[in-house]
XYZ file of C-alpha atoms in Angstrom:
482
model
C 2.819 30.307 -6.006
C 0.394 29.088 -3.106
C -0.067 25.039 -3.015
C -3.213 23.920 -0.975
C -2.262 20.445 0.253
C 1.102 18.820 1.141
C 0.533 15.301 0.479
C 2.434 13.634 -2.384
C 1.092 15.798 -5.111
C 1.449 18.945 -3.425
C 4.966 18.254 -2.491
C 5.767 17.071 -6.035
C 4.876 20.240 -7.367
C 6.438 22.219 -4.754
C 9.759 20.163 -5.644
C 9.579 21.193 -9.263
C 8.890 24.834 -9.016
C 11.688 25.273 -6.301
C 14.168 23.580 -8.912
C 12.950 26.239 -11.170
C 13.657 29.098 -8.878
C 10.084 30.078 -8.457
C 8.992 30.917 -4.654
C 6.277 28.627 -3.447
C 4.489 28.099 -0.195
C 2.584 24.922 0.543
C -0.673 25.069 2.877
C -1.167 22.183 4.953
C -3.860 21.246 7.418
C -2.064 18.661 9.146
C 0.652 19.353 11.975
C 3.337 16.972 10.443
C 4.028 14.636 7.424
C 2.871 11.447 9.549
C 0.031 9.699 8.543
C -2.711 7.642 10.440
C -2.860 4.575 7.988
C -0.612 2.956 5.251
C -2.818 4.399 2.537
C -1.020 3.949 -0.716
C 0.858 0.745 -1.092
C 3.789 1.672 -3.308
C 5.206 3.308 -6.387
C 4.957 1.838 -10.236
C 7.948 2.340 -12.766
C 7.166 5.696 -14.157
C 6.955 7.374 -10.698
C 10.059 5.680 -9.898
C 11.564 7.209 -13.007
C 10.247 10.700 -12.240
C 11.901 10.519 -8.835
C 14.959 9.284 -10.549
C 14.959 12.332 -12.995
C 15.322 14.149 -10.014
C 18.282 12.099 -8.486
C 16.387 10.623 -5.489
C 14.703 7.462 -6.881
C 17.362 5.109 -5.164
C 16.725 6.204 -1.609
C 13.072 5.082 -2.268
C 13.886 1.863 -3.745
C 16.343 0.932 -0.711
C 13.293 1.623 1.609
C 11.085 -0.536 0.074
C 10.391 -4.139 -1.478
C 10.609 -4.887 -4.887
C 7.918 -7.386 -6.443
C 7.734 -8.383 -10.265
C 4.234 -9.871 -10.064
C 1.360 -7.499 -10.267
C -2.457 -7.715 -10.698
C -5.406 -6.482 -12.878
C -8.574 -6.805 -10.983
C -7.199 -9.527 -8.819
C -5.421 -11.441 -11.943
C -1.690 -11.560 -11.535
C 1.067 -11.708 -13.973
C 4.895 -11.016 -14.475
C 6.083 -7.323 -14.968
C 9.546 -7.925 -15.059
C 10.631 -7.525 -18.551
C 9.552 -4.187 -19.712
C 12.270 -1.770 -21.192
C 12.861 0.749 -18.125
C 15.152 0.180 -15.216
C 12.296 -0.158 -12.814
C 10.241 -3.179 -14.396
C 8.968 -3.849 -11.242
C 6.304 -2.808 -8.489
C 7.917 -1.064 -5.483
C 6.131 -1.915 -2.091
C 6.542 0.972 -0.095
C 3.261 2.454 2.037
C 2.558 5.927 1.615
C 2.858 6.019 5.416
C 6.487 5.329 4.933
C 7.125 7.175 1.699
C 5.650 10.466 2.451
C 7.579 11.585 5.306
C 10.642 10.759 3.258
C 9.450 12.566 0.310
C 8.745 15.461 2.554
C 12.129 15.755 4.294
C 13.681 15.857 0.527
C 11.119 18.495 -0.721
C 11.145 20.711 2.690
C 14.479 20.102 4.033
C 16.891 19.585 1.281
C 15.253 21.773 -1.150
C 14.160 24.318 1.228
C 10.228 24.472 0.111
C 8.260 26.132 2.719
C 5.177 24.748 4.231
C 2.684 26.335 6.615
C 1.099 23.427 8.688
C -2.053 23.614 10.547
C -3.873 25.915 8.069
C -5.876 25.403 4.862
C -6.968 27.491 2.044
C -10.704 28.498 2.938
C -11.274 31.456 0.207
C -9.667 33.261 -2.551
C -10.196 35.941 -5.090
C -8.290 36.342 -8.243
C -7.725 39.260 -10.774
C -5.443 39.579 -13.941
C -2.374 39.924 -11.687
C -2.506 37.326 -8.999
C -4.749 35.265 -6.275
C -5.491 36.543 -3.093
C -5.687 33.328 -0.859
C -7.638 33.158 2.314
C -6.227 31.157 5.065
C -8.028 29.135 8.068
C -6.349 31.168 10.571
C -7.453 34.534 9.263
C -4.136 35.567 7.368
C -4.080 35.785 3.289
C -1.361 35.298 0.801
C -1.014 36.985 -2.457
C 0.218 34.693 -5.354
C 0.485 34.621 -9.149
C -1.215 31.166 -8.916
C -3.094 28.973 -6.663
C -3.076 25.157 -7.060
C -5.607 22.982 -5.192
C -3.610 19.484 -4.223
C -6.214 19.270 -1.491
C -7.815 15.734 -2.307
C -10.812 14.412 -3.310
C -12.885 16.770 -1.127
C -10.763 19.881 -2.513
C -11.803 23.125 -1.162
C -10.185 24.854 -3.922
C -12.184 22.766 -6.774
C -15.374 23.596 -4.964
C -14.352 27.603 -4.390
C -13.736 27.567 -7.799
C -17.039 26.454 -9.112
C -15.540 23.642 -11.214
C -17.641 20.500 -11.840
C -16.610 17.093 -10.464
C -18.338 15.030 -12.617
C -18.638 11.085 -12.924
C -20.130 7.849 -11.532
C -21.938 7.277 -8.038
C -20.571 4.288 -6.269
C -21.692 0.829 -6.678
C -19.651 -0.928 -4.028
C -17.941 0.259 -0.699
C -15.230 -1.369 1.108
C -14.267 -0.736 4.901
C -10.413 -0.204 5.294
C -8.844 -0.392 8.762
C -6.008 -1.236 10.358
C -5.543 -2.676 14.100
C -4.777 -5.287 17.093
C -6.425 -8.676 17.035
C -5.760 -11.132 19.574
C -6.088 -14.114 17.390
C -5.195 -12.636 13.631
C -5.744 -15.060 10.678
C -2.788 -15.579 8.561
C -2.399 -13.144 5.655
C -4.755 -13.685 2.781
C -7.926 -13.167 0.705
C -11.355 -14.727 1.398
C -14.242 -14.606 -1.307
C -18.039 -14.745 -0.669
C -20.911 -13.895 -2.620
C -20.513 -9.973 -1.369
C -17.122 -9.774 -2.768
C -13.434 -10.145 -1.694
C -11.746 -9.391 1.302
C -8.432 -9.288 2.595
C -6.472 -9.454 5.874
C -2.903 -9.043 6.047
C -0.596 -9.273 9.244
C 1.686 -5.937 9.465
C 4.006 -7.503 12.527
C 4.160 -10.371 15.090
C 2.115 -8.479 17.504
C -1.517 -9.051 16.048
C -1.327 -5.665 14.253
C -3.050 -6.154 10.632
C -4.466 -4.177 7.904
C -8.003 -5.097 6.481
C -10.078 -4.320 3.253
C -13.420 -5.975 3.568
C -16.338 -5.707 0.887
C -19.537 -4.186 2.730
C -23.148 -5.576 1.724
C -24.471 -1.816 1.601
C -23.071 0.767 -0.952
C -24.522 4.105 0.841
C -23.559 5.289 4.534
C -24.477 8.553 6.063
C -21.338 8.222 8.518
C -17.863 7.193 9.040
C -17.352 3.531 10.169
C -16.734 2.739 14.085
C -14.738 -0.250 15.539
C -18.214 -1.566 16.668
C -19.148 -1.572 12.728
C -16.022 -3.344 11.747
C -16.047 -6.072 14.345
C -19.693 -6.554 12.911
C -18.437 -6.629 9.358
C -15.761 -9.129 10.539
C -18.243 -11.647 12.011
C -20.736 -11.326 9.055
C -17.890 -12.238 6.713
C -15.783 -14.719 8.902
C -17.922 -15.845 11.645
C -15.531 -14.079 14.315
C -13.893 -10.686 14.691
C -10.385 -12.684 15.366
C -10.252 -10.862 19.027
C -10.269 -7.383 17.418
C -9.243 -4.795 20.464
C -8.331 -1.582 19.039
C -8.042 0.056 15.885
C -5.413 2.940 14.793
C -7.345 3.798 11.593
C -10.808 2.845 9.914
C -12.786 4.578 7.333
C -14.405 3.442 3.824
C -13.868 3.972 0.386
C -15.918 3.384 -2.746
C -15.655 2.753 -6.465
C -16.972 6.161 -7.235
C -15.203 7.420 -10.319
C -15.215 11.320 -10.731
C -13.012 14.204 -12.732
C -12.982 17.734 -12.704
C -14.462 19.200 -15.961
C -11.430 21.560 -16.242
C -8.040 21.500 -14.248
C -7.724 25.274 -14.373
C -10.024 28.422 -13.876
C -8.156 31.546 -14.551
C -5.054 31.472 -12.374
C -6.311 28.446 -10.028
C -5.366 24.808 -11.235
C -6.232 21.336 -9.754
C -3.794 18.383 -9.486
C -3.834 14.950 -7.942
C -7.037 13.672 -6.217
C -8.548 16.980 -6.457
C -8.882 16.629 -10.303
C -9.573 13.059 -10.188
C -10.884 10.205 -7.750
C -11.177 6.478 -8.503
C -11.361 3.281 -6.656
C -7.454 2.224 -5.533
C -7.370 -1.058 -7.736
C -4.210 -1.040 -9.634
C -2.251 1.580 -7.122
C -2.418 4.310 -9.763
C -3.552 7.323 -7.743
C -0.401 8.587 -6.152
C 1.633 8.103 -9.163
C -1.034 9.698 -11.334
C -1.078 12.634 -9.224
C 2.713 12.974 -8.787
C 2.956 12.986 -12.630
C 0.151 15.706 -12.874
C 2.585 17.992 -10.797
C 5.629 17.416 -12.839
C 3.752 17.760 -15.717
C 2.518 21.250 -14.656
C 5.552 22.376 -12.510
C 7.892 23.428 -15.297
C 5.106 25.287 -17.303
C 3.704 27.071 -14.328
C 7.689 28.231 -13.810
C 8.055 29.485 -17.428
C 4.810 31.243 -17.389
C 5.698 33.183 -13.876
C 9.266 34.078 -15.249
C 7.758 35.643 -18.615
C 9.816 33.099 -20.605
C 6.210 31.416 -21.949
C 2.812 32.879 -22.662
C -0.184 31.940 -20.410
C -1.381 29.799 -22.960
C 1.506 27.094 -22.105
C -0.826 26.091 -19.260
C -3.387 24.792 -21.725
C -1.327 21.855 -22.234
C -1.729 20.959 -19.000
C -5.309 20.312 -19.236
C -4.846 18.449 -22.913
C -2.216 16.216 -21.883
C -3.168 15.421 -18.214
C -7.049 15.019 -18.454
C -6.815 12.303 -20.898
C -4.351 10.479 -18.710
C -6.606 10.486 -15.787
C -9.952 9.410 -17.686
C -7.723 6.258 -18.728
C -6.988 5.629 -15.249
C -10.633 6.178 -13.946
C -11.922 3.714 -16.871
C -9.078 0.752 -16.041
C -10.376 0.914 -12.219
C -13.736 0.743 -13.414
C -12.890 -2.432 -15.140
C -10.697 -3.717 -12.503
C -13.738 -3.332 -9.745
C -15.961 -5.478 -12.374
C -13.371 -8.137 -12.743
C -13.216 -8.631 -8.833
C -16.814 -9.309 -8.489
C -17.180 -12.867 -7.530
C -20.563 -14.023 -9.317
C -20.272 -16.475 -11.680
C -20.666 -14.422 -14.993
C -17.738 -12.018 -13.828
C -15.524 -15.138 -12.844
C -15.794 -16.221 -16.595
C -14.682 -12.974 -17.705
C -11.848 -13.314 -15.030
C -10.758 -16.864 -16.191
C -10.551 -15.351 -19.573
C -8.540 -12.508 -18.706
C -6.298 -14.496 -16.848
C -5.648 -16.517 -20.017
C -4.914 -13.456 -22.205
C -2.506 -12.086 -19.409
C -0.329 -15.372 -19.923
C 0.900 -13.673 -23.296
C 3.658 -11.402 -23.465
C 1.814 -8.363 -25.616
C -1.257 -8.123 -23.522
C 0.509 -8.162 -20.168
C 2.984 -5.780 -21.569
C 0.293 -3.359 -22.663
C -1.422 -3.700 -19.348
C 1.238 -3.201 -17.047
C 2.781 0.013 -19.335
C -0.903 1.549 -18.796
C -1.000 0.860 -15.134
C 2.711 1.943 -14.494
C 2.189 4.888 -16.924
C 5.097 3.840 -19.242
C 3.101 4.069 -22.648
C 1.781 7.678 -22.476
C 1.623 9.262 -25.642
C 1.100 13.279 -25.499
C -0.248 14.193 -28.922
C 2.448 16.778 -30.356
C 1.716 16.021 -33.909
C 3.058 14.346 -36.427
C 6.696 13.252 -35.943
C 9.456 10.448 -34.755
C 8.021 7.896 -32.633
C 9.515 9.176 -29.581
C 7.978 12.583 -29.820
C 5.165 12.837 -27.281
C 6.459 9.585 -25.333
C 8.994 9.313 -22.040
C 12.606 10.006 -22.978
C 14.394 6.133 -22.298
C 16.989 6.312 -19.773
C 19.783 5.503 -22.133
C 23.468 4.798 -21.113
C 25.516 7.732 -22.850
C 28.906 8.844 -23.340
C 29.733 12.695 -23.191
C 32.804 14.761 -23.215
C 32.858 14.312 -19.056
C 32.421 10.485 -19.357
C 29.624 8.119 -19.066
C 26.232 9.166 -17.792
C 22.704 8.278 -18.125
C 20.267 10.293 -19.709
C 18.030 10.907 -16.200
C 21.138 12.199 -14.680
C 20.977 15.116 -17.027
C 17.547 16.021 -15.760
C 18.433 16.146 -12.198
C 18.109 20.168 -12.222
C 14.763 19.753 -14.026
C 15.869 21.712 -17.076
C 15.072 21.055 -20.918
C 17.921 19.035 -22.648
C 18.885 19.027 -26.115
C 20.599 15.790 -26.549
C 22.972 15.870 -29.826
C 23.779 12.219 -30.653
C 24.980 13.262 -34.220
C 27.844 15.655 -35.278
C 28.982 18.073 -32.393
C 27.881 21.487 -33.028
C 25.424 20.795 -35.820
C 22.781 23.232 -34.240
C 23.502 26.406 -32.550
C 21.451 26.506 -29.384
C 22.507 29.718 -27.945
C 19.383 31.717 -28.417
C 18.009 29.528 -25.620
C 21.086 28.827 -24.004
C 19.646 30.301 -20.728
C 17.050 27.836 -20.927
C 17.788 24.601 -22.545
C 20.921 22.768 -21.879
C 22.864 21.357 -24.665
C 24.587 17.849 -24.522
C 26.849 16.238 -26.845
C 26.818 12.398 -26.588
C 27.086 9.075 -28.079
C 24.939 6.030 -27.833
C 25.377 2.870 -29.826
C 22.880 0.630 -28.344
C 19.269 0.132 -29.324
C 16.422 2.192 -28.713
C 13.376 0.541 -27.361
C 10.025 1.806 -26.060
C 7.334 -0.040 -24.078
C 4.762 -1.293 -25.841
C 6.056 0.036 -29.202
C 9.150 -1.890 -28.962
C 12.203 -0.807 -31.026
C 12.528 2.670 -32.893
C 14.583 4.278 -35.065
C 17.455 6.112 -33.597
C 17.164 9.979 -33.813
C 20.394 12.275 -34.566
C 18.877 14.498 -32.013
C 16.282 14.626 -29.033
C 14.783 17.608 -27.408
C 13.473 16.460 -23.960
C 10.948 18.569 -21.794
C 11.863 18.946 -17.960
C 9.029 16.289 -17.372
C 10.983 13.822 -19.453
C 8.987 13.832 -22.355
C 10.144 14.396 -25.946
C 9.077 17.548 -27.374
C 10.957 16.979 -30.768
C 13.620 14.394 -32.559
C 15.029 14.074 -35.544
C 17.932 16.105 -37.533
C 19.364 19.032 -36.286
C 19.005 20.732 -39.406
C 14.898 20.252 -39.057
C 13.139 23.594 -39.048
C 10.722 21.732 -36.546
C 13.444 22.045 -33.803
C 13.570 25.794 -33.928
C 9.636 25.439 -33.959
C 9.724 23.006 -31.034
C 12.139 25.020 -29.032
C 9.904 28.075 -29.215
C 6.687 26.913 -28.438
C 7.756 24.676 -25.586
C 10.822 27.132 -24.042
C 9.809 30.505 -25.429
C 11.121 32.555 -28.284
C 14.814 33.019 -29.220
C 16.883 35.520 -27.791
């Protein structure tokens, strides 16, 4: 398996495939995992849960800062009371997170990476893909996955349309040193919102500034940054140097399809949107967790290639929703009187429990519901991390998932179902649990006697072990009995 791109999405996919015993190689243009700017600001609840499912969440929580207030289009509200162990926002800049994450994937799990190279071409046939690299070498793989960002070469080479909306707003983003930096905070004018944040005590700051013009034909320079600062604040605060300066817009685009034969897309290669709500990195990592086990089963001959169709049907609507809510947040952030009226109304709404739970569950991806058809309320939703008791003692559901295997959790009479025809693929665990079952937004649900949990943490089936639908679910998701 070849993964183009060694950012968080590519690393997450490499981790999932490696845990599943599939050979993989990452192709990454950068020489190392270091970033030239902070980039993503942190992790939201479901992404931390995904890391917990693999046993590594705590190292990132320890490295970051926990915040229990979050914003939707600049309207802030409390997020501390949803039913998850991680009902908070973890401030952990991507510049700090990514090297730590790469250390786990590359050093601890042993996934290989080819640095200083990128995918420049490919040819696929019925048996695999020949991938051409920028150094003149080539790789033969079962599949190629483009995790190579918004300007994805893999997407372009595959001829996949990237459809959406043109930008209506442009922001300059930068980090640098000032002789006389202002206090951290926001400033608003008729153009939009602007923010400067002190990053240390030596005058190092981060900036996000709304620009007057939307269209630009080149990357910004330090002189452009100085001029923009003067136009907004009347001074450049003694800006001396920059370590990073770029721009982004509210352009939103999504790949028309996430798969073209043996070539697939994930993360920013499949969807781009403005950063409002901080959902980009987590959405890409969750793409990877959804795709990884499915690819592994197809490559190993456990499941037919049609299983990959569920990646498109499940993840495409998720990203479409992210694009929609980020567009709404951009509108809420505008400073004209009409939009401020809308903002004031939204602020009132978010003082109420149900709306703020709904909005944060959406931003944090805690409310995702994949459509698996009729069944228990749990089916198609994330499995709660219950404190259970097994023959080996007390444990948590997420601890059962560290190896990225599917789990059949039996909470009723031991031996009520014979899982032996799937024993080489599905782990059977007898356990007891006496507490309540609660889902974000949905609330309390009836306790099932058994739950079939996919490797990505979503419930494939729930009910009584005697239900014929259990065998059907096992066969559909994890291959026929043996």
